[in-house]
């Protein structure tokens, strides 16, 4: 089982705000990074560090963290945001686990 | 723009060795601030980190696979490779290579290759 826990599925109405969460003890010491994956494609980094977006990632994507829980927020979700979202964080044992993934549906 | 491209056999027989190569273009694999990683995703399942390597050769492996896994780097060809021996059907997956940044509290993988599908079957 994953050391990082995500809800399997989340849905959001078009244009509304959605939060995807990731829980794990390692998040108290390490920042999480978030990846978007669409069917048949490689994952794409959308958030890293405290709250950084790589070039080309829309500013509707943001990240936050408190205690053992990290969140990815999409403010004003678009149809193209549908996909699977994975969190990742290394831990102090040297492991590099991913969360189980959250399937986002935009209604 | 940095790009990574995986290559290797798409079909491997059980008990044999799975070998893949990741060619890095648009940047040097000898960049001192990055590692180079292998990850995989079984059909319909989530992502799994396999291991990563520094250009100087230092490796880090997933403890569950460490006894079967070897990652190596060839700086002259700007590529790194994965060998996974004694494979079973459970090793059937899409295999990705990616650049890995590991700095204090920040760790991430970007960019990723497009992936190489490997099926283990006789």
Short mmCIF file of C-alpha atoms in Angstrom, two decimals, chain B residues 5-51:
data_model
loop_
_atom_site.label_atom_id
_atom_site.label_comp_id
_atom_site.label_asym_id
_atom_site.label_seq_id
_atom_site.Cartn_x
_atom_site.Cartn_y
_atom_site.Cartn_z
CA UNK B 5 13.29 9.04 -25.11
CA UNK B 6 13.04 5.43 -23.95
CA UNK B 7 13.92 2.52 -26.19
CA UNK B 8 14.15 -1.23 -25.86
CA UNK B 9 12.34 -4.51 -26.51
CA UNK B 10 8.60 -4.43 -26.02
CA UNK B 11 8.38 -8.13 -25.18
CA UNK B 12 10.49 -10.01 -22.65
CA UNK B 13 10.19 -13.66 -21.65
CA UNK B 14 9.66 -14.62 -18.01
CA UNK B 15 12.89 -15.12 -16.03
CA UNK B 16 14.86 -13.06 -18.57
CA UNK B 17 16.28 -9.54 -18.26
CA UNK B 18 14.39 -6.40 -19.20
CA UNK B 19 16.72 -3.76 -20.65
CA UNK B 20 15.81 -0.20 -21.55
CA UNK B 21 17.80 2.87 -22.51
CA UNK B 22 16.85 6.51 -22.09
CA UNK B 23 18.47 8.97 -24.49
CA UNK B 24 18.67 12.54 -23.23
CA UNK B 25 18.65 15.33 -25.81
CA UNK B 26 18.64 19.10 -25.54
CA UNK B 27 20.81 19.06 -22.43
CA UNK B 28 23.70 17.27 -20.77
CA UNK B 29 23.25 14.24 -18.57
CA UNK B 30 26.36 15.48 -16.73
CA UNK B 31 24.45 18.43 -15.31
CA UNK B 32 25.50 18.47 -11.67
CA UNK B 33 22.13 19.40 -10.18
CA UNK B 34 20.01 16.60 -11.51
CA UNK B 35 19.57 12.88 -11.21
CA UNK B 36 18.11 10.60 -13.87
CA UNK B 37 15.26 8.30 -12.92
CA UNK B 38 13.31 5.27 -14.03
CA UNK B 39 9.64 4.83 -13.11
CA UNK B 40 6.92 2.48 -14.24
CA UNK B 41 3.15 2.13 -14.37
CA UNK B 42 1.44 -1.26 -14.64
CA UNK B 43 -1.70 -1.32 -16.78
CA UNK B 44 -4.52 0.53 -15.04
CA UNK B 45 -2.43 1.21 -11.95
CA UNK B 46 -0.42 4.01 -10.38
CA UNK B 47 3.15 5.20 -10.68
CA UNK B 48 6.12 3.49 -9.07
CA UNK B 49 9.62 4.91 -8.66
CA UNK B 50 12.25 2.30 -9.56
CA UNK B 51 15.47 4.19 -8.96
#
